[in-house]
Amino acid sequence: MSRSLGFAPVTVAVIAFVFALDTSSAPQKSHSDQHLRNPRISARIDPADLVTLRGNTRPEANSKNDRGPISGSTYIEHILLLLRRSPEQEQALQEFTSALTDHASPNFHQWLNPAEFGDQYGVAQQDLDEITGWLESNGFTVNVVYGSGMMIDFSGYASSVRDVFHAELHRLDVHGQAHIANIRDPKIPAALAPVIQGIVSLNDFMPRAMYLPRAEFTFTNTQGTWHAIVPADLATIYSLNPLFAQGLSGQGQTIVVIEDTNISNSGADWTTFRSQFDLNAFGSGSFSQVHPAPPTGHSNCNSPGVNSDEGEASLDAEYASAAAPSAAIELASCKNTVFTFGGLIALQNIVNSSTTPPAIISISYGECEAINGATNNAAYNAAYQQAAAEGVSVFVSSGDEGAASCDAGATAATHGIGVSAFASTPNNVAVGGTDFSDLYSGTISAYWKTSNSSNFGSAKSYIPEIPWNDSCAGVLLATLATGSGIPYGSPTLCNPSSGSGQDLTVVSGSGGPSGCASGLALTPGVVSGTCAGYAKPSWQSGLFGNPSDGVRDIPDVSLFAANGIWSHYYVFCWSNPEFT
């Protein structure tokens, strides 16, 4: 059993909703928007008449880090080209998606399959043929044209990327790490602009897993007793036990956790976790690892093997099973290509599959909007839109760096407020993280037993929650340390009179307003320039506690996720010695 704790997996929050899913039948779909799928490429493709796809260059691609162009003979596999539906199609899709959850609508729960989605809301077949023909005539290989009519997977040489998209690929040295990226925004022929949104990625910067392992620990120390969270505690604190008692534990549901790694030993840790914490008493459940192939075309999903993100994958799979012991847990992973996150490939292949999609998809990776790039941001929104139309609920971690997602991993926030592009779309549920208040309020004995049950549970009931904030800027930490509750000035936690300021960190539950879903940041990694956030969705307007700021705010739901700052964290099984 691992002595690690991680950011609460998104799947923990996801399962709170799995029992409420309604897959009952409803009247037949009452509309068809196929008339909106009209060809929109009307001019001759002139390679000299170009438009720039702005906001698609990483901030690290600058003269300071530039180490020159890569060889033109370098072959780049599985680049994703994101297409653009017409404004009329976009409006119709938003209206249809809203109707799917409206009990009064004849389209209530009338989910689409990928072919229906593409027929109504994808780029016209004539335009798809035009685009694929243009790519192939310029030396690229078209691998997959997704049924959604919104994404094309293609491969080609670096020289073709340079000549066709006018985006030379360079080697970079970023803080001692080698990377590849385009050094300027790509360009496309103006004739294709109505139907091409952009290239999802022309760099090898990959999103990061949203979990923070805790170092070695003991359950008692000079500060008192540490109360680690196990499945039995989760079930007590969040009232899952009454559902389990009714036989509602995820039967018939499939939960897919999207990863870019496999789990070693064929999932033996998952089995050990269930056995150790007696989850089999509530349901049989199952675990499988899959590498979802595209429905047609060349395979673009290879097994990634096991890498350093295995801890995230183990945590996600195990706690999905903890909250829904009878559900089928499916770990879907694809190997990262040079420029494409394997998790996005897996997601695309799943929502475009001809088989019945899962009820729930969980994603615990992220990158801030202002760095991720306009097209990459739009790619996740498009995938989540399709998932919603198919009846798939996508739950995404809001992050673990407070309101400073562009400063992930840093010791201080220097880029201002920024949120994760993976979580900020209006078509997913963003899941935030909290901590428990018992230590701060001195009420430990009211919420914890002095001994464990046979399944290691010791929580008595729901425990009031507080923000998860490891930062020295946290008011509660400042109050505990100095009594003043003032985190700034000197001497304080952030500005100690002596010492190194060990609490300088941005580690916290993330949230905030969408600020740079589209547009171009004038200052790298900072919401600035032409940056614009997603508009506030109707279901957030007027909601108590949600600011009237006109933009999408995250998270939507939150639950315990902290990594021990107030003596609580999740325990999970992870035995791979290479990474633990």
Coordinates of C-alpha atoms in Angstrom, one line a residue:
M1 CA 0.0 0.0 0.0
S2 CA 1.4 3.3 -1.0
R3 CA 2.4 5.9 1.6
S4 CA 1.3 8.5 -0.8
L5 CA -1.6 10.8 -1.1
G6 CA -2.8 12.6 -4.1
F7 CA -5.1 15.3 -5.2
A8 CA -8.6 13.8 -4.9
P9 CA -9.3 12.1 -8.2
V10 CA -12.0 13.7 -10.2
T11 CA -13.7 10.3 -10.2
V12 CA -14.5 10.7 -6.5
A13 CA -16.8 13.5 -7.2
V14 CA -18.1 11.9 -10.4
I15 CA -19.6 8.9 -8.6
A16 CA -21.7 11.1 -6.5
F17 CA -23.7 11.6 -9.7
V18 CA -23.6 8.1 -11.2
F19 CA -26.6 7.0 -9.1
A20 CA -28.8 9.8 -10.4
L21 CA -28.2 9.0 -14.1
D22 CA -31.5 8.5 -15.9
T23 CA -31.3 6.4 -19.1
S24 CA -35.0 6.0 -19.5
S25 CA -36.6 6.3 -22.9
A26 CA -38.1 9.5 -24.2
P27 CA -39.9 10.6 -27.4
Q28 CA -38.1 10.5 -30.6
K29 CA -35.9 13.4 -31.6
S30 CA -38.1 16.1 -33.0
H31 CA -35.7 18.0 -35.2
S32 CA -33.1 17.7 -37.8
D33 CA -30.4 20.3 -38.5
Q34 CA -28.9 18.6 -41.5
H35 CA -29.8 21.6 -43.6
L36 CA -27.2 23.5 -41.6
R37 CA -24.4 21.2 -42.8
N38 CA -23.7 23.1 -46.0
P39 CA -20.4 23.3 -47.9
R40 CA -18.5 26.5 -46.9
I41 CA -15.3 26.3 -49.0
S42 CA -16.3 28.5 -51.9
A43 CA -13.0 30.0 -53.1
R44 CA -10.0 28.4 -54.8
I45 CA -7.2 27.3 -52.4
D46 CA -4.5 29.8 -53.0
P47 CA -1.2 29.0 -51.1
A48 CA -0.2 32.7 -51.3
D49 CA -3.4 34.0 -49.8
L50 CA -3.0 33.2 -46.1
V51 CA -4.6 33.8 -42.7
T52 CA -2.8 33.4 -39.4
L53 CA -4.1 31.1 -36.7
R54 CA -3.3 33.4 -33.8
G55 CA -2.8 32.3 -30.2
N56 CA -1.1 29.0 -31.1
T57 CA 2.5 29.5 -30.1
R58 CA 3.8 28.4 -26.7
P59 CA 5.3 31.3 -24.6
E60 CA 8.5 29.2 -24.1
A61 CA 9.1 29.4 -27.9
N62 CA 11.2 32.6 -27.7
S63 CA 14.7 33.7 -28.7
K64 CA 16.1 32.9 -25.2
N65 CA 15.2 29.3 -25.4
D66 CA 15.6 28.8 -29.2
R67 CA 18.3 26.3 -30.3
G68 CA 17.5 26.2 -34.0
P69 CA 15.2 24.3 -36.4
I70 CA 14.8 20.6 -36.2
S71 CA 15.6 18.5 -39.3
G72 CA 13.0 18.7 -42.0
S73 CA 13.2 15.0 -42.4
T74 CA 11.7 14.5 -38.9
Y75 CA 8.4 12.7 -39.2
I76 CA 5.6 13.9 -37.0
E77 CA 2.8 11.4 -36.4
H78 CA -0.8 12.1 -35.5
I79 CA -1.2 15.9 -35.6
L80 CA -4.8 16.9 -34.9
L81 CA -6.5 19.5 -37.1
L82 CA -9.6 21.0 -35.4
L83 CA -12.4 22.1 -37.8
R84 CA -14.9 24.8 -37.4
R85 CA -18.7 24.5 -37.6
S86 CA -20.8 27.4 -38.9
P87 CA -22.2 29.9 -36.4
E88 CA -25.7 28.5 -37.2
Q89 CA -24.6 25.0 -36.4
E90 CA -23.0 26.2 -33.2
Q91 CA -26.2 27.9 -32.1
A92 CA -28.3 24.9 -33.0
L93 CA -25.9 22.5 -31.1
Q94 CA -26.1 24.7 -28.0
E95 CA -29.9 24.7 -28.1
F96 CA -30.0 21.0 -28.7
T97 CA -27.6 20.3 -25.8
S98 CA -29.7 22.4 -23.5
A99 CA -32.9 20.5 -24.6
L100 CA -31.3 17.2 -23.7
T101 CA -31.7 18.0 -20.0
D102 CA -35.0 19.8 -20.2
H103 CA -37.8 17.4 -19.1
A104 CA -40.4 19.5 -21.1
S105 CA -38.5 19.1 -24.4
P106 CA -39.2 16.3 -26.9
N107 CA -35.4 15.9 -27.1
F108 CA -35.0 15.1 -23.4
H109 CA -32.3 12.5 -23.2
Q110 CA -32.4 11.8 -26.9
W111 CA -28.7 11.3 -27.2
L112 CA -27.0 11.3 -30.6
N113 CA -24.5 8.7 -31.8
P114 CA -21.3 10.0 -33.5
A115 CA -22.7 9.6 -37.0
E116 CA -25.8 11.6 -36.2
F117 CA -23.7 14.2 -34.4
G118 CA -21.5 14.6 -37.5
D119 CA -24.5 14.7 -39.9
Q120 CA -26.0 17.6 -38.0
Y121 CA -23.2 19.5 -36.5
G122 CA -20.0 18.6 -38.4
V123 CA -18.3 20.1 -41.4
A124 CA -20.0 19.1 -44.7
Q125 CA -18.6 16.0 -46.4
Q126 CA -17.7 18.1 -49.5
D127 CA -15.5 20.4 -47.3
L128 CA -14.0 17.4 -45.5
D129 CA -13.0 16.0 -48.9
E130 CA -11.5 19.3 -49.9
I131 CA -9.4 19.6 -46.7
T132 CA -8.1 16.0 -46.9
G133 CA -7.3 16.4 -50.5
W134 CA -5.3 19.6 -49.7
L135 CA -3.4 17.8 -47.0
E136 CA -2.6 14.8 -49.1
S137 CA -1.6 17.0 -52.1
N138 CA 1.0 18.7 -49.8
G139 CA 2.6 15.5 -48.7
F140 CA 0.7 14.7 -45.5
T141 CA -0.9 11.3 -44.7
V142 CA -4.5 11.6 -43.5
N143 CA -4.9 8.9 -40.8
V144 CA -8.4 9.5 -39.4
V145 CA -11.3 11.7 -40.3
Y146 CA -13.5 11.5 -37.2
G147 CA -17.2 10.9 -37.6
S148 CA -18.0 14.1 -35.7
G149 CA -16.8 16.0 -38.8
M150 CA -14.7 18.2 -36.4
M151 CA -11.3 16.6 -36.2
I152 CA -8.7 15.2 -38.7
D153 CA -5.7 13.2 -37.6
F154 CA -2.8 13.5 -40.0
S155 CA 1.0 12.9 -40.2
G156 CA 3.9 14.4 -42.1
Y157 CA 7.4 15.6 -42.2
A158 CA 8.7 18.7 -40.4
S159 CA 9.5 20.2 -43.7
S160 CA 5.9 20.0 -44.8
V161 CA 4.7 21.6 -41.6
R162 CA 7.2 24.4 -42.3
D163 CA 6.2 24.9 -45.9
V164 CA 2.5 24.3 -45.8
F165 CA 1.6 25.9 -42.4
H166 CA 4.5 28.4 -42.4
A167 CA 5.4 27.2 -38.9
E168 CA 9.0 26.2 -38.6
L169 CA 9.6 23.7 -35.8
H170 CA 12.6 24.5 -33.5
R171 CA 14.4 22.8 -30.7
L172 CA 14.1 24.6 -27.4
D173 CA 16.0 24.4 -24.1
V174 CA 13.5 25.3 -21.3
H175 CA 15.1 25.3 -17.9
G176 CA 17.4 22.5 -19.0
Q177 CA 14.8 20.4 -20.6
A178 CA 14.7 19.8 -24.4
H179 CA 11.5 20.6 -26.2
I180 CA 10.2 21.1 -29.8
A181 CA 7.7 23.8 -30.8
N182 CA 6.7 26.1 -33.6
I183 CA 8.2 29.5 -33.1
R184 CA 5.4 31.5 -34.7
D185 CA 1.7 31.0 -35.3
P186 CA 0.8 28.7 -38.2
K187 CA -1.0 30.0 -41.3
I188 CA -3.5 28.4 -43.6
P189 CA -5.0 29.4 -47.0
A190 CA -7.8 31.9 -46.5
A191 CA -10.2 29.7 -48.5
L192 CA -10.0 27.1 -45.7
A193 CA -10.5 29.6 -42.9
P194 CA -14.3 29.1 -42.7
V195 CA -13.9 25.4 -41.8
I196 CA -10.5 25.1 -40.1
Q197 CA -10.1 26.4 -36.5
G198 CA -6.5 25.4 -36.1
I199 CA -3.8 22.8 -35.4
V200 CA -4.4 21.5 -31.9
S201 CA -0.7 21.4 -31.1
L202 CA 2.6 21.9 -32.8
N203 CA 4.7 21.4 -29.7
D204 CA 5.6 18.6 -27.3
F205 CA 4.6 20.3 -24.0
M206 CA 2.2 17.9 -22.4
P207 CA -0.4 18.6 -19.7
R208 CA 0.4 17.6 -16.2
A209 CA -1.3 15.1 -13.9
M210 CA -3.3 16.8 -11.2
Y211 CA -2.2 15.0 -8.1
L212 CA 0.4 15.8 -5.4
P213 CA 1.9 12.8 -3.6
R214 CA 2.7 13.3 0.1
A215 CA 6.1 12.1 1.3
E216 CA 6.6 9.4 3.9
F217 CA 4.3 9.8 6.8
T218 CA 3.5 8.4 10.2
F219 CA 0.0 8.5 11.6
T220 CA 1.1 10.2 14.8
N221 CA 3.7 12.9 15.4
T222 CA 4.2 15.9 17.6
Q223 CA 1.2 17.6 16.0
G224 CA -1.1 14.8 17.0
T225 CA -2.9 12.1 15.0
W226 CA -3.2 12.2 11.3
H227 CA -6.6 10.9 10.0
A228 CA -6.0 9.5 6.5
I229 CA -9.1 9.0 4.3
V230 CA -10.0 5.5 3.1
P231 CA -13.0 4.3 1.2
A232 CA -15.1 3.7 4.3
D233 CA -14.5 7.2 5.4
L234 CA -15.5 8.6 2.0
A235 CA -18.7 6.6 2.2
T236 CA -19.5 7.9 5.7
I237 CA -18.6 11.5 5.1
Y238 CA -20.4 11.9 1.8
S239 CA -23.4 9.6 2.7
L240 CA -22.7 6.9 0.2
N241 CA -23.6 4.2 2.8
P242 CA -27.4 4.7 2.5
L243 CA -27.1 4.2 -1.3
F244 CA -25.0 1.1 -0.9
A245 CA -27.6 -0.3 1.5
Q246 CA -30.2 0.1 -1.2
G247 CA -28.1 -1.8 -3.6
L248 CA -27.1 1.4 -5.5
S249 CA -23.4 1.1 -6.0
G250 CA -22.8 1.8 -9.7
Q251 CA -24.4 -1.3 -11.1
G252 CA -24.5 -1.3 -14.9
Q253 CA -22.3 1.8 -15.2
T254 CA -19.0 2.2 -16.8
I255 CA -16.6 4.9 -15.7
V256 CA -13.7 5.7 -18.0
V257 CA -10.6 7.4 -16.5
I258 CA -8.5 9.0 -19.2
E259 CA -4.8 8.6 -18.7
D260 CA -1.5 8.7 -20.6
T261 CA -0.1 5.7 -18.8
N262 CA -0.9 2.1 -18.0
I263 CA -1.1 0.6 -14.5
S264 CA 1.6 -2.0 -13.9
N265 CA 1.0 -5.6 -12.7
S266 CA -2.3 -5.8 -14.7
G267 CA -4.2 -3.8 -12.1
A268 CA -3.2 -6.0 -9.1
D269 CA -3.0 -2.8 -7.0
W270 CA -6.6 -2.1 -7.8
T271 CA -7.6 -5.6 -6.7
T272 CA -5.5 -5.2 -3.5
F273 CA -7.1 -1.9 -2.8
R274 CA -10.6 -3.3 -3.1
S275 CA -9.7 -6.3 -0.9
Q276 CA -7.9 -4.3 1.7
F277 CA -10.7 -1.9 2.2
D278 CA -13.5 -4.5 1.8
L279 CA -15.2 -2.9 -1.2
N280 CA -16.2 -6.3 -2.5
A281 CA -18.9 -6.3 0.2
F282 CA -20.8 -3.7 -1.8
G283 CA -20.4 -5.1 -5.3
S284 CA -18.2 -7.0 -7.6
G285 CA -17.0 -4.3 -9.9
S286 CA -14.3 -4.8 -12.6
F287 CA -11.2 -3.1 -13.9
S288 CA -9.8 -3.1 -17.4
Q289 CA -7.1 -1.3 -19.3
V290 CA -7.9 -0.4 -22.9
H291 CA -6.2 1.5 -25.7
P292 CA -9.2 2.8 -27.7
A293 CA -8.7 2.6 -31.5
P294 CA -10.3 5.1 -33.9
P295 CA -13.5 3.8 -35.6
T296 CA -11.9 4.0 -39.0
G297 CA -8.5 4.8 -40.5
H298 CA -5.0 4.2 -39.2
S299 CA -4.6 3.3 -35.6
N300 CA -3.4 6.2 -33.5
C301 CA -3.6 4.8 -30.0
N302 CA -0.6 2.8 -29.0
S303 CA 0.0 1.4 -25.5
P304 CA 1.9 4.0 -23.5
G305 CA 3.4 1.5 -21.1
V306 CA 4.0 2.6 -17.5
N307 CA 5.4 6.0 -16.8
S308 CA 5.6 8.6 -14.0
D309 CA 1.9 9.4 -14.2
E310 CA 1.0 5.9 -13.0
G311 CA 0.3 7.3 -9.5
E312 CA -2.4 9.5 -11.0
A313 CA -3.9 6.6 -12.9
S314 CA -3.9 4.3 -9.8
L315 CA -5.5 7.0 -7.7
D316 CA -8.2 7.7 -10.2
A317 CA -9.1 4.0 -10.9
E318 CA -9.1 3.0 -7.2
Y319 CA -11.3 5.8 -5.8
A320 CA -13.7 5.6 -8.7
S321 CA -14.2 2.0 -7.5
A322 CA -14.4 3.2 -3.9
A323 CA -17.3 5.4 -4.6
A324 CA -19.0 3.0 -7.0
P325 CA -17.9 -0.5 -6.0
S326 CA -20.2 -2.3 -8.6
A327 CA -19.2 -0.1 -11.6
A328 CA -16.9 -1.2 -14.4
I329 CA -13.8 0.9 -14.2
E330 CA -12.0 1.3 -17.5
L331 CA -8.6 2.9 -17.8
A332 CA -8.3 4.3 -21.3
S333 CA -4.8 5.3 -22.3
C334 CA -2.9 6.2 -25.4
K335 CA 0.8 6.9 -25.8
N336 CA 1.6 10.6 -26.3
T337 CA 2.8 11.3 -29.8
V338 CA 5.4 14.0 -30.4
F339 CA 2.8 16.8 -30.4
T340 CA -0.5 15.2 -29.2
F341 CA -1.5 14.3 -25.6
G342 CA -2.4 10.6 -25.5
G343 CA -5.4 11.4 -23.3
L344 CA -6.9 13.6 -26.0
I345 CA -6.5 10.8 -28.6
A346 CA -8.2 8.4 -26.2
L347 CA -11.0 10.9 -25.6
Q348 CA -11.6 11.5 -29.3
N349 CA -11.6 7.8 -30.1
I350 CA -14.1 7.0 -27.3
V351 CA -16.6 9.7 -28.2
N352 CA -16.4 8.8 -31.9
S353 CA -16.7 5.1 -31.3
S354 CA -19.6 3.1 -32.8
T355 CA -20.1 1.3 -29.5
T356 CA -22.2 2.6 -26.7
P357 CA -20.3 5.4 -24.9
P358 CA -19.6 5.3 -21.1
A359 CA -21.9 7.2 -18.8
I360 CA -18.9 9.0 -17.2
I361 CA -15.5 10.1 -18.3
S362 CA -13.0 11.4 -15.8
I363 CA -10.0 13.6 -16.6
S364 CA -7.4 14.6 -14.0
Y365 CA -4.9 16.4 -16.2
G366 CA -4.7 20.1 -17.1
E367 CA -2.9 23.2 -18.5
C368 CA -3.9 26.8 -18.0
E369 CA -5.9 28.6 -20.7
A370 CA -3.3 31.3 -21.4
I371 CA -0.6 28.8 -22.1
N372 CA -2.5 26.0 -23.6
G373 CA -3.4 28.0 -26.7
A374 CA -6.6 28.9 -28.4
T375 CA -6.9 25.9 -30.7
N376 CA -5.9 23.4 -28.0
N377 CA -8.5 25.0 -25.7
A378 CA -11.1 24.7 -28.4
A379 CA -10.3 21.1 -29.0
Y380 CA -11.3 20.1 -25.5
N381 CA -14.5 22.1 -25.6
A382 CA -15.4 20.5 -28.9
A383 CA -14.8 17.0 -27.5
Y384 CA -16.9 17.7 -24.4
Q385 CA -19.7 19.2 -26.6
Q386 CA -19.8 15.9 -28.5
A387 CA -19.7 13.9 -25.3
A388 CA -22.6 15.9 -23.9
A389 CA -24.7 15.3 -27.0
E390 CA -24.1 11.6 -26.7
G391 CA -25.1 11.5 -23.0
V392 CA -21.6 11.3 -21.6
S393 CA -20.9 13.3 -18.4
V394 CA -17.3 14.6 -18.4
F395 CA -15.8 15.4 -15.0
V396 CA -12.5 17.3 -15.0
S397 CA -10.2 18.2 -12.1
S398 CA -10.1 22.0 -11.7
G399 CA -6.5 21.7 -10.5
D400 CA -4.2 21.9 -7.5
E401 CA -2.6 25.3 -7.8
G402 CA -5.2 27.7 -6.4
A403 CA -6.3 30.4 -8.7
A404 CA -2.9 30.4 -10.4
S405 CA -3.0 27.5 -12.9
C406 CA -0.4 29.2 -15.0
D407 CA 2.0 28.9 -12.1
A408 CA 1.6 25.2 -11.5
G409 CA 4.6 23.8 -9.8
A410 CA 6.0 27.2 -8.9
T411 CA 6.7 28.5 -5.4
A412 CA 4.8 31.8 -6.0
A413 CA 2.1 33.1 -8.2
T414 CA 3.4 35.6 -10.7
H415 CA 1.0 35.3 -13.6
G416 CA -2.2 36.4 -11.9
I417 CA -5.5 34.5 -12.0
G418 CA -5.7 31.8 -14.5
V419 CA -7.7 28.5 -14.7
S420 CA -7.2 25.1 -16.4
A421 CA -8.4 25.0 -20.0
F422 CA -9.3 21.3 -19.5
A423 CA -11.9 22.2 -16.8
S424 CA -13.1 25.7 -17.8
T425 CA -15.4 24.8 -20.8
P426 CA -19.2 25.1 -20.4
N427 CA -19.6 21.5 -21.4
N428 CA -17.9 19.7 -18.5
V429 CA -18.3 19.5 -14.8
A430 CA -15.3 21.1 -13.1
V431 CA -14.4 19.4 -9.8
G432 CA -12.6 21.3 -7.1
G433 CA -10.9 20.3 -3.9
T434 CA -11.6 21.1 -0.2
D435 CA -10.1 20.2 3.2
F436 CA -11.6 19.4 6.5
S437 CA -12.1 21.9 9.3
D438 CA -11.8 19.7 12.3
L439 CA -8.1 20.3 13.2
Y440 CA -8.5 24.1 12.7
S441 CA -11.7 24.3 14.8
G442 CA -10.5 21.8 17.5
T443 CA -13.3 19.4 16.9
I444 CA -11.4 16.2 15.9
S445 CA -13.1 14.1 18.6
A446 CA -16.5 15.0 17.3
Y447 CA -15.8 13.6 13.9
W448 CA -13.3 10.8 14.3
K449 CA -13.4 7.5 16.3
T450 CA -10.4 6.6 18.4
S451 CA -10.0 3.3 16.6
N452 CA -10.5 1.9 13.1
S453 CA -13.2 -0.5 12.0
S454 CA -12.2 -3.7 10.1
N455 CA -12.2 -1.8 6.9
F456 CA -10.0 0.9 8.4
G457 CA -12.8 3.5 8.5
S458 CA -12.9 5.9 11.5
A459 CA -15.0 8.9 10.4
K460 CA -18.2 9.4 12.3
S461 CA -20.2 11.6 10.0
Y462 CA -19.9 14.5 7.5
I463 CA -17.1 16.8 8.4
P464 CA -17.4 20.6 7.7
E465 CA -15.1 21.6 4.9
I466 CA -12.8 24.5 4.3
P467 CA -10.8 25.6 1.3
W468 CA -7.8 23.4 0.5
N469 CA -4.9 25.9 0.7
D470 CA -1.3 24.9 1.4
S471 CA -0.1 28.4 0.6
C472 CA 1.4 30.8 3.1
A473 CA -1.3 33.2 1.8
G474 CA -4.0 31.1 3.3
V475 CA -5.9 33.0 6.0
L476 CA -6.5 30.0 8.2
L477 CA -2.8 28.9 8.2
A478 CA -1.8 32.5 8.9
T479 CA -4.3 32.6 11.8
L480 CA -2.9 29.4 13.2
A481 CA 0.7 30.6 12.8
T482 CA 0.5 34.2 13.9
G483 CA -3.0 34.7 15.3
S484 CA -3.6 37.7 13.1
G485 CA -4.9 36.0 10.0
I486 CA -2.9 38.4 7.9
P487 CA -0.7 36.5 5.4
Y488 CA 1.2 39.5 4.0
G489 CA 3.6 42.0 5.4
S490 CA 6.5 41.1 7.8
P491 CA 6.9 38.9 9.7
T492 CA 4.3 36.5 8.4
L493 CA 4.3 33.0 6.8
C494 CA 5.0 34.5 3.4
N495 CA 7.6 36.9 4.7
P496 CA 9.2 35.3 7.8
S497 CA 11.8 37.3 9.8
S498 CA 14.1 34.3 9.6
G499 CA 14.1 31.0 7.7
S500 CA 13.4 30.2 4.1
G501 CA 9.7 30.7 3.9
Q502 CA 8.9 27.0 3.6
D503 CA 5.2 27.6 3.0
L504 CA 5.8 29.4 -0.3
T505 CA 3.8 27.3 -2.6
V506 CA 0.7 27.6 -4.9
V507 CA -0.6 24.1 -3.9
S508 CA -4.3 24.5 -3.3
G509 CA -7.7 23.6 -4.7
S510 CA -8.1 25.5 -7.9
G511 CA -10.8 27.7 -9.2
G512 CA -11.6 31.1 -10.7
P513 CA -13.0 32.7 -13.9
S514 CA -12.3 31.7 -17.4
G515 CA -10.1 34.4 -18.9
C516 CA -8.2 33.2 -22.0
A517 CA -10.2 30.4 -23.6
S518 CA -9.7 32.3 -26.9
G519 CA -7.6 35.1 -28.1
L520 CA -3.9 35.8 -27.6
A521 CA -2.2 36.7 -24.4
L522 CA -0.1 39.8 -24.8
T523 CA 2.0 38.8 -21.8
P524 CA 2.9 35.0 -21.9
G525 CA 0.9 33.0 -19.4
V526 CA -1.1 36.1 -18.3
V527 CA -4.7 36.8 -19.1
S528 CA -4.1 39.9 -21.3
G529 CA -4.2 41.1 -24.8
T530 CA -7.1 39.7 -26.8
C531 CA -7.8 37.0 -24.2
A532 CA -11.5 36.2 -23.7
G533 CA -13.1 33.7 -21.4
Y534 CA -16.0 31.4 -22.1
A535 CA -19.3 33.2 -21.6
K536 CA -21.2 32.3 -18.5
P537 CA -23.5 29.4 -19.3
S538 CA -27.2 29.9 -18.5
W539 CA -27.1 27.2 -15.8
Q540 CA -24.6 29.3 -13.8
S541 CA -26.4 32.6 -14.1
G542 CA -28.1 33.7 -10.9
L543 CA -26.7 30.8 -9.0
F544 CA -26.0 31.7 -5.3
G545 CA -22.3 32.3 -4.8
N546 CA -21.4 32.5 -8.4
P547 CA -20.1 35.9 -9.3
S548 CA -22.0 38.1 -11.9
D549 CA -18.8 38.4 -14.0
G550 CA -20.2 37.3 -17.4
V551 CA -17.8 34.4 -17.7
R552 CA -17.6 30.7 -16.9
D553 CA -16.4 30.2 -13.3
I554 CA -15.0 27.0 -11.8
P555 CA -15.3 24.7 -9.9
D556 CA -18.9 23.4 -10.2
V557 CA -18.7 20.9 -7.3
S558 CA -16.0 20.3 -4.7
L559 CA -15.1 17.7 -2.1
F560 CA -12.2 16.7 0.0
A561 CA -9.0 16.6 -2.0
A562 CA -6.1 17.9 0.2
N563 CA -2.7 16.5 0.7
G564 CA -2.2 16.7 4.4
I565 CA -1.8 20.4 5.3
W566 CA -4.6 19.8 7.9
S567 CA -3.6 16.2 8.6
H568 CA -5.9 14.5 6.1
Y569 CA -5.2 12.8 2.8
Y570 CA -6.3 9.8 0.7
V571 CA -4.6 6.5 1.0
F572 CA -4.3 4.3 -2.1
C573 CA -2.4 1.3 -3.3
W574 CA 0.6 1.8 -5.6
S575 CA 3.4 -0.7 -5.5
N576 CA 5.6 0.1 -8.5
P577 CA 9.1 0.7 -7.0
E578 CA 10.3 2.5 -10.1
F579 CA 8.1 5.5 -9.5
T580 CA 7.1 5.3 -5.8

